[in-house]
XYZ file of C-alpha atoms in Angstrom:
667
model
C -10.810 33.642 -12.637
C -7.112 33.128 -11.777
C -6.580 29.631 -10.437
C -3.592 30.822 -8.432
C -5.879 32.810 -6.138
C -8.228 29.839 -5.869
C -5.921 26.892 -5.252
C -8.728 25.280 -3.269
C -10.324 24.391 -6.615
C -7.557 21.838 -7.190
C -8.678 20.125 -3.972
C -12.405 20.636 -4.379
C -12.711 18.889 -7.750
C -11.675 15.354 -6.649
C -13.536 15.836 -3.357
C -16.694 16.641 -5.319
C -16.120 13.570 -7.494
C -15.798 11.392 -4.389
C -18.985 12.826 -2.881
C -21.062 12.517 -6.058
C -19.967 8.965 -6.856
C -20.142 7.883 -3.241
C -23.664 9.194 -2.675
C -25.270 8.660 -6.074
C -23.060 6.231 -7.998
C -24.826 3.069 -6.775
C -27.712 3.710 -9.161
C -25.630 4.966 -12.075
C -24.115 3.171 -15.040
C -20.366 2.643 -15.143
C -20.026 5.232 -17.897
C -21.462 7.926 -15.650
C -19.270 6.824 -12.745
C -16.260 6.956 -15.074
C -17.191 10.420 -16.274
C -17.431 11.760 -12.728
C -14.328 10.000 -11.402
C -12.014 10.608 -14.350
C -13.504 14.005 -15.149
C -12.884 15.409 -11.667
C -9.224 14.309 -11.673
C -8.772 15.561 -15.260
C -10.087 18.990 -14.314
C -7.849 19.011 -11.257
C -4.835 18.206 -13.453
C -5.757 21.007 -15.882
C -6.161 23.373 -12.935
C -2.656 22.438 -11.789
C -1.269 23.245 -15.242
C -2.995 26.627 -15.206
C -1.747 27.372 -11.689
C 1.802 26.554 -12.810
C 1.455 28.863 -15.805
C 0.290 31.689 -13.578
C 3.020 30.958 -11.030
C 5.674 31.245 -13.739
C 4.489 34.810 -14.417
C 4.978 36.014 -10.841
C 7.720 38.581 -10.164
C 11.171 37.033 -10.323
C 11.887 37.381 -6.613
C 8.666 35.708 -5.461
C 9.545 32.067 -4.897
C 6.419 31.015 -2.998
C 2.763 31.875 -3.547
C 0.779 31.834 -0.302
C -2.988 32.176 0.112
C -4.845 32.198 3.418
C -8.557 31.516 2.948
C -9.919 31.524 6.507
C -9.041 30.849 10.114
C -9.706 27.185 10.756
C -8.770 26.534 14.404
C -8.339 29.121 17.130
C -7.718 28.135 20.750
C -5.769 30.668 22.772
C -2.397 31.174 21.119
C -2.898 28.082 18.948
C -4.133 29.265 15.554
C -4.346 27.264 12.352
C -5.440 28.761 9.044
C -6.795 26.974 6.027
C -3.900 28.226 3.922
C -2.347 26.802 0.769
C 0.983 27.488 -0.879
C 2.674 26.841 -4.197
C 6.406 26.648 -4.832
C 8.725 24.611 -7.032
C 8.605 21.555 -4.753
C 4.820 21.699 -4.663
C 4.712 21.925 -8.452
C 6.659 18.673 -8.851
C 4.403 16.861 -6.410
C 1.193 18.255 -7.915
C 2.162 17.130 -11.402
C 3.105 13.644 -10.208
C -0.024 13.172 -8.090
C -2.602 14.466 -10.553
C -1.112 12.976 -13.727
C -0.357 9.518 -12.363
C -3.746 9.496 -10.618
C -5.440 10.329 -13.918
C -3.700 7.434 -15.672
C -4.607 5.030 -12.865
C -8.253 6.138 -13.008
C -8.321 5.421 -16.742
C -6.600 2.058 -16.242
C -9.096 1.132 -13.529
C -12.035 1.370 -15.917
C -10.694 -1.735 -17.627
C -9.187 -3.566 -14.659
C -12.196 -3.140 -12.341
C -14.860 -3.407 -15.038
C -16.413 -6.605 -13.662
C -16.066 -5.893 -9.939
C -18.876 -5.246 -7.505
C -18.769 -1.858 -5.798
C -17.417 -0.164 -8.915
C -18.779 3.253 -7.892
C -17.342 2.830 -4.400
C -13.879 2.143 -5.801
C -13.843 5.373 -7.794
C -15.239 7.328 -4.850
C -12.345 6.064 -2.709
C -9.796 6.892 -5.432
C -11.136 10.431 -5.777
C -11.116 10.873 -2.011
C -7.500 9.743 -1.908
C -6.511 12.300 -4.557
C -8.202 15.031 -2.482
C -6.275 14.134 0.670
C -2.965 13.723 -1.177
C -3.347 17.140 -2.788
C -4.218 18.596 0.620
C -1.004 17.145 2.032
C 1.036 18.636 -0.806
C -0.563 22.097 -0.950
C -0.805 22.671 2.813
C 0.932 25.812 4.065
C 1.126 24.590 7.654
C 1.968 21.282 9.251
C -1.463 20.766 10.850
C -3.242 20.952 7.498
C -0.533 18.678 6.101
C -1.354 16.247 8.910
C -5.014 16.241 7.832
C -3.938 15.109 4.357
C -1.435 12.715 5.968
C -4.138 10.972 7.994
C -6.616 11.152 5.127
C -4.412 9.203 2.717
C -3.947 6.620 5.482
C -7.708 6.287 5.784
C -8.100 5.875 2.013
C -5.323 3.299 2.005
C -7.234 1.293 4.610
C -10.464 1.539 2.607
C -8.841 0.508 -0.667
C -6.694 -2.317 0.723
C -9.863 -3.789 2.204
C -11.966 -3.016 -0.859
C -12.831 -6.712 -1.197
C -14.222 -6.721 2.334
C -15.556 -10.276 2.096
C -11.982 -11.535 1.705
C -10.412 -12.175 5.117
C -6.838 -11.586 3.942
C -7.811 -8.168 2.577
C -9.550 -7.241 5.834
C -6.505 -8.272 7.866
C -4.125 -6.412 5.540
C -6.182 -3.231 5.812
C -6.173 -3.381 9.603
C -2.455 -4.142 9.660
C -1.705 -1.110 7.487
C -3.917 1.175 9.549
C -2.536 0.076 12.933
C 1.118 -0.013 11.882
C 1.063 3.478 10.390
C -0.702 4.767 13.530
C 2.420 3.858 15.510
C 4.511 6.216 13.411
C 1.763 8.836 13.360
C 1.826 8.988 17.170
C 5.419 10.227 16.918
C 4.379 12.650 14.166
C 1.654 14.089 16.425
C 4.048 14.571 19.343
C 6.485 16.219 16.931
C 3.843 18.741 15.877
C 3.102 19.546 19.533
C 6.796 20.008 20.298
C 7.177 22.171 17.198
C 4.332 24.469 18.284
C 5.642 24.582 21.871
C 9.037 25.686 20.534
C 8.031 28.144 17.800
C 4.470 29.176 18.829
C 3.342 28.569 15.255
C 2.634 25.777 12.804
C 2.893 27.849 9.591
C 5.772 26.750 7.396
C 6.897 30.282 6.572
C 7.041 31.317 10.237
C 8.736 28.233 11.655
C 11.248 28.028 8.804
C 12.234 31.676 9.266
C 12.741 31.117 13.008
C 14.684 27.906 12.425
C 16.949 29.713 9.937
C 18.099 31.994 12.756
C 19.022 29.041 14.959
C 22.534 27.548 14.828
C 22.998 24.010 13.630
C 23.076 21.472 16.447
C 26.209 19.415 16.926
C 26.068 15.619 17.227
C 27.309 15.924 20.809
C 24.632 18.449 21.800
C 21.464 17.432 20.021
C 18.603 19.673 21.087
C 14.999 20.443 20.346
C 15.466 20.565 16.556
C 16.790 17.021 16.599
C 13.865 15.783 18.658
C 11.363 17.501 16.374
C 13.020 15.926 13.336
C 13.155 12.438 14.845
C 9.505 12.555 15.931
C 8.391 13.730 12.505
C 10.584 11.086 10.885
C 8.825 8.436 12.984
C 5.685 9.308 11.037
C 7.616 9.027 7.780
C 8.925 5.595 8.773
C 5.366 4.356 9.172
C 3.823 6.075 6.168
C 6.716 5.332 3.814
C 7.259 1.747 5.023
C 10.816 1.952 6.326
C 12.525 -0.235 8.899
C 11.075 -1.286 11.291
C 7.487 -0.347 10.268
C 7.616 -1.619 6.682
C 5.646 -4.816 7.337
C 2.274 -3.405 6.273
C 3.219 -2.587 2.679
C 3.762 -6.131 1.300
C 0.438 -7.214 2.816
C -1.240 -4.181 1.229
C -0.947 -5.998 -2.099
C -4.241 -7.677 -1.153
C -5.939 -4.588 -2.544
C -6.734 -4.124 -6.251
C -3.658 -3.616 -8.436
C -4.536 -0.015 -9.444
C -4.471 0.804 -5.721
C -1.014 -0.735 -5.433
C 0.173 1.388 -8.348
C -1.279 4.700 -7.192
C -1.167 4.597 -3.398
C 1.472 2.023 -2.534
C 4.020 2.897 -5.212
C 3.624 6.346 -6.752
C 2.046 8.722 -4.243
C 1.013 7.990 -0.636
C 4.127 6.072 0.378
C 6.261 8.974 -0.853
C 4.504 11.355 1.553
C 7.238 10.747 4.129
C 9.936 11.688 1.626
C 8.052 14.853 0.708
C 7.636 15.739 4.399
C 11.363 15.382 5.101
C 12.175 17.503 2.044
C 9.590 20.109 3.030
C 10.980 20.275 6.578
C 14.569 20.592 5.315
C 15.324 23.762 7.348
C 14.979 21.607 10.478
C 16.675 18.436 9.262
C 19.612 20.302 7.738
C 20.412 21.794 11.139
C 20.464 18.428 12.883
C 23.357 16.158 11.849
C 22.025 13.397 14.102
C 18.607 13.420 12.429
C 20.182 13.581 8.965
C 22.385 10.575 9.658
C 19.473 8.573 11.061
C 17.367 9.364 7.979
C 20.222 8.307 5.687
C 21.042 5.185 7.706
C 17.430 4.007 7.872
C 17.082 4.632 4.139
C 20.259 2.763 3.212
C 19.505 -0.191 5.482
C 15.944 -0.416 4.175
C 17.115 -0.235 0.551
C 19.472 -3.169 1.078
C 17.260 -5.177 3.442
C 14.103 -5.096 1.303
C 16.115 -5.901 -1.830
C 17.375 -9.133 -0.245
C 13.800 -10.259 0.466
C 12.767 -9.461 -3.108
C 15.329 -11.958 -4.411
C 13.216 -15.027 -3.635
C 9.578 -13.884 -3.677
C 7.321 -15.685 -6.138
C 4.200 -13.492 -6.082
C 4.658 -10.878 -8.812
C 3.062 -8.115 -6.715
C 5.057 -9.041 -3.603
C 8.297 -8.657 -5.560
C 7.211 -5.164 -6.570
C 6.098 -4.391 -3.009
C 9.525 -5.132 -1.541
C 11.039 -3.267 -4.458
C 8.962 -0.244 -3.464
C 10.167 -0.450 0.130
C 13.733 -0.596 -1.171
C 13.342 2.346 -3.561
C 11.769 4.473 -0.839
C 14.925 3.753 1.123
C 16.978 5.328 -1.670
C 14.836 8.462 -1.496
C 15.462 8.786 2.234
C 19.149 8.076 1.674
C 19.278 11.023 -0.731
C 17.480 13.346 1.680
C 19.575 12.117 4.597
C 22.861 13.039 2.945
C 21.491 16.464 2.042
C 20.732 15.725 -1.621
C 17.085 16.716 -1.284
C 16.678 17.449 -4.988
C 18.046 13.990 -5.851
C 15.616 12.373 -3.383
C 12.654 14.206 -4.932
C 13.990 13.449 -8.410
C 13.953 9.730 -7.585
C 10.467 10.171 -6.123
C 9.292 11.495 -9.488
C 11.014 8.923 -11.694
C 9.946 6.144 -9.315
C 6.333 7.244 -9.707
C 6.686 6.668 -13.436
C 8.484 3.319 -13.568
C 7.036 1.762 -10.403
C 3.515 2.862 -11.292
C 4.137 1.267 -14.683
C 5.480 -1.933 -13.106
C 2.400 -2.374 -10.950
C -0.015 -1.570 -13.766
C 1.852 -3.956 -16.075
C 1.737 -6.610 -13.356
C -2.005 -6.031 -13.207
C -2.151 -6.543 -16.955
C -0.279 -9.845 -16.545
C -2.647 -10.938 -13.790
C -5.600 -9.912 -15.969
C -4.202 -11.946 -18.864
C -3.604 -14.975 -16.626
C -7.108 -14.963 -15.165
C -6.011 -13.831 -11.704
C -2.794 -15.846 -11.350
C -0.031 -13.986 -9.444
C 2.578 -16.711 -8.892
C 5.428 -16.266 -11.382
C 6.220 -19.988 -11.162
C 2.925 -20.582 -13.008
C 3.647 -18.172 -15.851
C 6.320 -18.112 -18.551
C 6.410 -17.511 -22.295
C 3.995 -14.557 -22.229
C 5.985 -12.012 -24.230
C 4.474 -12.963 -27.598
C 0.918 -13.215 -26.293
C 0.834 -9.870 -24.467
C 3.496 -7.830 -26.312
C 2.418 -4.357 -25.161
C 2.527 -5.436 -21.535
C 5.893 -7.120 -22.062
C 7.647 -4.195 -23.735
C 6.333 -1.593 -21.341
C 7.243 -3.717 -18.316
C 10.705 -4.309 -19.771
C 11.207 -0.556 -20.127
C 10.179 -0.035 -16.500
C 12.579 -2.794 -15.425
C 15.455 -1.185 -17.316
C 14.590 2.082 -15.575
C 14.467 0.703 -12.034
C 17.642 -1.302 -12.607
C 19.503 1.888 -13.468
C 20.451 1.037 -17.041
C 21.899 4.180 -18.731
C 19.427 6.213 -20.713
C 16.410 5.324 -18.600
C 14.883 7.478 -15.863
C 16.061 5.454 -12.883
C 19.679 5.656 -14.004
C 19.786 9.423 -13.588
C 17.999 9.688 -10.250
C 19.579 6.677 -8.519
C 23.041 7.633 -9.751
C 22.706 11.093 -8.215
C 21.695 9.616 -4.843
C 24.589 7.148 -4.801
C 26.990 9.877 -5.880
C 25.850 12.099 -2.996
C 26.005 9.178 -0.550
C 29.573 8.368 -1.556
C 31.215 11.729 -2.244
C 28.899 14.363 -0.740
C 29.824 16.307 2.393
C 27.278 14.295 4.407
C 28.031 10.992 2.701
C 29.672 7.912 4.158
C 31.317 4.901 2.564
C 29.032 2.525 4.490
C 25.896 4.240 3.195
C 27.272 4.180 -0.341
C 28.111 0.469 -0.167
C 24.650 -0.462 1.131
C 23.035 1.546 -1.659
C 25.394 0.144 -4.266
C 24.802 -3.493 -3.330
C 21.067 -2.809 -3.142
C 21.214 -1.475 -6.703
C 22.813 -4.716 -7.917
C 20.219 -6.815 -6.104
C 17.447 -4.681 -7.599
C 18.661 -5.409 -11.099
C 18.806 -9.136 -10.374
C 15.341 -9.601 -8.872
C 13.650 -7.345 -11.426
C 15.108 -9.214 -14.395
C 14.297 -12.445 -12.563
C 10.686 -11.254 -12.643
C 10.902 -10.496 -16.364
C 12.485 -13.837 -17.261
C 10.128 -15.924 -15.108
C 7.053 -14.138 -16.419
C 7.728 -13.610 -20.103
C 10.445 -16.082 -21.153
C 10.854 -19.831 -21.279
C 8.124 -22.367 -21.806
C 4.592 -21.730 -20.486
C 4.186 -23.256 -17.021
C 0.391 -23.197 -17.082
C -2.348 -25.129 -18.820
C -2.872 -23.242 -22.082
C -6.202 -25.019 -22.580
C -7.598 -23.604 -19.326
C -5.976 -20.170 -19.312
C -6.897 -17.938 -22.236
C -3.995 -15.464 -22.271
C -4.977 -12.177 -23.926
C -3.734 -8.632 -24.111
C -5.516 -6.085 -21.927
C -7.958 -3.564 -23.436
C -6.778 -0.146 -24.567
C -8.028 1.518 -21.401
C -5.286 -0.462 -19.661
C -2.528 -0.490 -22.288
C -2.601 3.236 -23.174
C -1.602 4.282 -19.620
C 1.160 1.661 -19.820
C 2.561 3.209 -22.987
C 2.438 6.750 -21.554
C 4.229 5.701 -18.370
C 6.766 3.749 -20.424
C 7.571 6.923 -22.358
C 7.995 8.838 -19.097
C 10.181 6.024 -17.735
C 12.553 6.726 -20.607
C 12.552 10.525 -20.882
C 11.555 11.419 -17.307
C 15.147 11.444 -16.122
C 16.698 13.494 -18.906
C 16.377 16.699 -16.883
C 19.625 15.557 -15.272
C 21.388 14.572 -18.514
C 23.642 17.683 -18.630
C 25.035 16.604 -15.258
C 26.726 13.665 -17.005
C 29.093 16.024 -18.782
C 29.728 18.383 -15.904
C 26.922 20.825 -16.608
C 24.125 21.844 -14.241
C 21.340 19.422 -13.431
C 18.160 21.146 -14.636
C 15.946 19.385 -12.121
C 18.219 20.415 -9.255
C 18.276 23.949 -10.613
C 14.485 23.990 -10.654
C 14.284 22.985 -6.980
C 17.277 25.047 -5.860
C 15.191 28.071 -4.736
C 13.240 25.859 -2.339
C 16.217 24.220 -0.666
C 18.418 27.325 -0.670
C 15.773 29.680 0.743
C 16.563 28.964 4.410
C 20.238 28.096 4.112
C 19.642 24.343 3.955
C 22.219 23.851 1.241
C 24.816 26.257 2.542
C 26.969 23.515 3.996
C 26.581 21.333 0.926
C 27.496 24.110 -1.473
C 30.488 25.073 0.615
C 31.615 21.463 0.705
C 31.147 21.092 -3.030
C 33.093 24.286 -3.618
C 35.939 23.054 -1.427
C 35.932 19.701 -3.197
C 36.050 21.426 -6.550
C 38.910 23.668 -5.447
C 40.827 20.691 -4.149
C 40.340 18.882 -7.442
C 41.619 21.818 -9.432
C 44.523 22.285 -7.061
C 45.487 18.674 -7.596
C 45.551 19.184 -11.319
C 42.381 17.174 -11.948
C 40.227 18.823 -14.581
C 38.041 16.139 -16.187
C 36.670 16.816 -19.640
C 32.953 16.315 -20.448
C 33.853 13.121 -22.308
C 35.714 11.769 -19.276
C 32.814 12.597 -16.968
C 30.354 10.901 -19.312
C 32.587 7.820 -19.503
C 32.845 7.623 -15.719
C 29.077 7.990 -15.333
C 28.346 5.256 -17.870
C 30.930 2.833 -16.512
C 30.674 3.580 -12.810
C 29.995 0.950 -10.130
C 26.170 1.412 -10.158
C 26.002 0.686 -13.892
C 28.449 -2.214 -13.641
C 26.409 -3.823 -10.867
C 23.151 -3.213 -12.756
C 24.502 -5.002 -15.819
C 25.987 -7.727 -13.624
C 22.611 -8.293 -11.957
C 20.975 -8.586 -15.389
C 23.543 -11.134 -16.561
C 23.291 -13.219 -13.395
C 19.486 -13.285 -13.704
C 19.829 -14.326 -17.371
C 22.248 -17.109 -16.423
C 19.996 -18.492 -13.691
C 16.623 -18.243 -15.402
C 17.379 -18.492 -19.127
C 20.731 -20.216 -19.616
C 20.591 -22.607 -16.615
C 16.971 -22.658 -15.385
C 17.709 -25.607 -13.097
C 20.422 -23.669 -11.235
C 18.134 -21.625 -8.901
C 16.630 -24.782 -7.410
C 20.048 -26.308 -6.810
C 21.339 -23.093 -5.250
C 18.292 -22.906 -2.981
C 18.939 -26.481 -1.824
C 22.617 -25.784 -1.179
C 21.826 -22.591 0.723
C 18.644 -23.895 2.306
C 19.014 -21.940 5.558
C 19.631 -18.590 3.863
C 16.950 -19.268 1.246
C 14.337 -20.042 3.888
C 15.375 -16.986 5.899
C 14.763 -14.736 2.897
C 11.626 -16.583 1.802
C 10.151 -16.155 5.290
C 11.178 -12.476 5.291
C 13.602 -12.792 8.200
C 10.677 -13.946 10.372
C 9.957 -10.321 11.246
C 6.189 -10.831 11.258
C 6.615 -13.855 13.513
C 8.904 -11.890 15.834
C 6.401 -9.035 16.032
C 3.655 -11.565 16.729
C 5.654 -13.165 19.542
C 6.960 -9.966 21.142
C 4.120 -7.521 20.522
C 0.865 -8.975 19.238
C 0.530 -12.078 21.431
C 1.549 -10.299 24.679
C -0.912 -7.482 23.965
C -3.635 -9.996 23.161
C -2.871 -11.867 26.412
C -2.954 -8.644 28.429
C -6.140 -7.539 26.685
C -7.843 -10.903 27.255
C -6.700 -11.872 30.725
C -6.055 -8.521 32.398
C -8.176 -5.860 30.704
C -11.096 -8.136 29.808
C -11.364 -10.866 32.435
C -9.721 -9.116 35.405
C -10.610 -5.439 34.921
C -13.785 -5.519 32.833
C -15.417 -8.723 34.075
C -13.816 -8.918 37.534
C -13.618 -5.312 38.695
C -16.151 -3.298 36.693
C -18.785 -5.951 35.992
C -18.121 -7.520 39.421
C -18.770 -4.244 41.207
C -21.893 -3.442 39.237
C -23.240 -6.982 39.444
C -22.297 -7.208 43.150
C -24.237 -4.072 44.011
C -27.169 -5.400 42.037
C -26.943 -8.718 43.912
C -26.894 -6.944 47.307
C -29.878 -4.823 46.326
C -31.728 -7.882 45.077
C -31.030 -9.857 48.277
C -31.964 -6.924 50.493
C -35.205 -6.482 48.588
C -35.880 -10.210 48.840
C -35.492 -10.110 52.634
C -37.457 -6.898 53.013
C -40.252 -8.403 50.981
C -40.849 -10.923 53.736
C -42.049 -8.091 55.988
C -45.114 -7.786 53.768
C -46.795 -10.921 55.135
C -50.382 -9.650 55.340
C -50.579 -10.580 59.083
C -52.040 -7.671 61.180
C -50.381 -8.851 64.401
C -47.001 -8.940 62.634
C -47.508 -5.405 61.373
C -48.459 -4.219 64.882
C -45.348 -5.828 66.312
C -43.150 -4.061 63.783
C -44.864 -0.759 64.508
C -44.114 -1.149 68.223
C -40.511 -2.133 67.513
C -40.114 0.860 65.210
C -41.626 3.244 67.722
C -39.393 1.978 70.532
C -36.329 2.189 68.287
C -37.164 5.692 67.097
C -37.799 6.851 70.703
C -34.478 5.403 71.860
C -32.640 7.189 69.083
C -34.317 10.511 69.856
C -33.534 10.199 73.567
C -29.934 9.484 72.753
C -29.718 12.518 70.510
C -31.384 14.700 73.135
C -28.887 13.557 75.737
C -25.961 14.415 73.492
C -27.399 17.869 72.806
C -27.808 18.646 76.514
């Protein structure tokens, strides 16, 4: 049975695993739960590989495989099919989602081995994989939105997995509510899109958009509004300014959740959406600039907060926010392939960083404060070396995955047709800060003297179920970026070539290619013809690499050579240090300007005034009147015959008077 004609199988397998474990797993052993949870994701991954093999054998001109299974929603002219599609962009996302999810499932068998609700955890993980795959495979934006909301639901469930822990409950609610703000804009964007194009199918709306002229910055129209509304959803889901505040708090969930959902997959959904909707964004310079500006500002802003955090997972959380900013920066300047490339490499090294952090926490008996660690590299060597590799990758050290993807984004931001020197500088400085705070994490955690009681804390390496995924991700953090290696010597980037059919199909790259061609012609006209050796030298000694190495050396100086220096610097720059440590007081500002006013309005206006005063007052008042009237009427039932006779006479006289009055009016 060809998988390509039955893409729904890729979705159905993890959904079945979630249902089976969720309904029956309570009474099963952990081995059976593992078999169902890991087995369903493994089969889904194998199905993806088979679908890719079959896709590669399609006729050369067929760039997208589309399959409509049934009509899902039909209301007048509004029709939505349950339809799935496969193209080169989908292939990248499917491989990342299923493979990283498989590794996290395996890792979780060791990390969560002693937790209550073990079956529930794997049911939630499987359900998340189902919704994420739905988001990726969807052939229309409504079905994508189902996956979009589904991964948000699973995020809420997994952040609050330890539901007896108040901080986890609050973090789950914060994530759910904050992302709903962005999703409101996403919903309005879908409605505006349907109102404009009378369809929600990607193929139809992209073809219609391709026939529309690009909007100028001075005359932004409906395409710009659609893009900005959809991007509002991406800001919430992918934790960008100003809706990033939920992601650091989401670290209250189990570490495998942080690795899978809040680093490698769900938070990149916004980046994937922008790349998927490129025919719209590429025709709106205003939307493109806003995407790039938000990405660049977020990359720099979150990196500054990461400089002073002491919780090992919080450092990685702000690092994730920052790296997502780089992905949006790439997409915003039109380098969609570079943005997706960084999405893929980030899934490898950031997933590894979180899983390695979980291994450190496991070794330290639950300790997450880096100030209480130190000297761990000899006691947990596998964790140390794999985490070091991931740090070299995220810092952009040449030869590692992050170097290739981040360098392409910064190159596009600085010299691309849609680039700007301000965007490039923000990204460049953010890259230097990233190197510093990541090596700060390494030095505080693994070097120096132990800053914990070695008699109370039995430091030990994690079991193989946890270390094997670390080793695999470490390997991918090294070789995962080498698709772009030929680009260093002036040859084509293989990853960009792979995605080129997707982004060239509707003319999205026409302007970029024209600009690149003009730039190349200008270079040749000016007599500049760099050799491959010169291009390689420039790539290896460019500003991003220089700042990455500089950040490493500064971190070494502060935390290895002069370990007393950070404290002195913090005292000398107390105001700035406290500002960064308290995260620019953004949560406090939101509490003062949004949360407390809404709570006051809810309590004093909606509750006391409207609910108690108006609604309850009206209902209770009517009941009081009825009760008082009944109480007075009850007095008529005295049991006295003469009283009854009197009332009969009064009633008869009254009735007669009324009838006479009516008769007179009639005559």
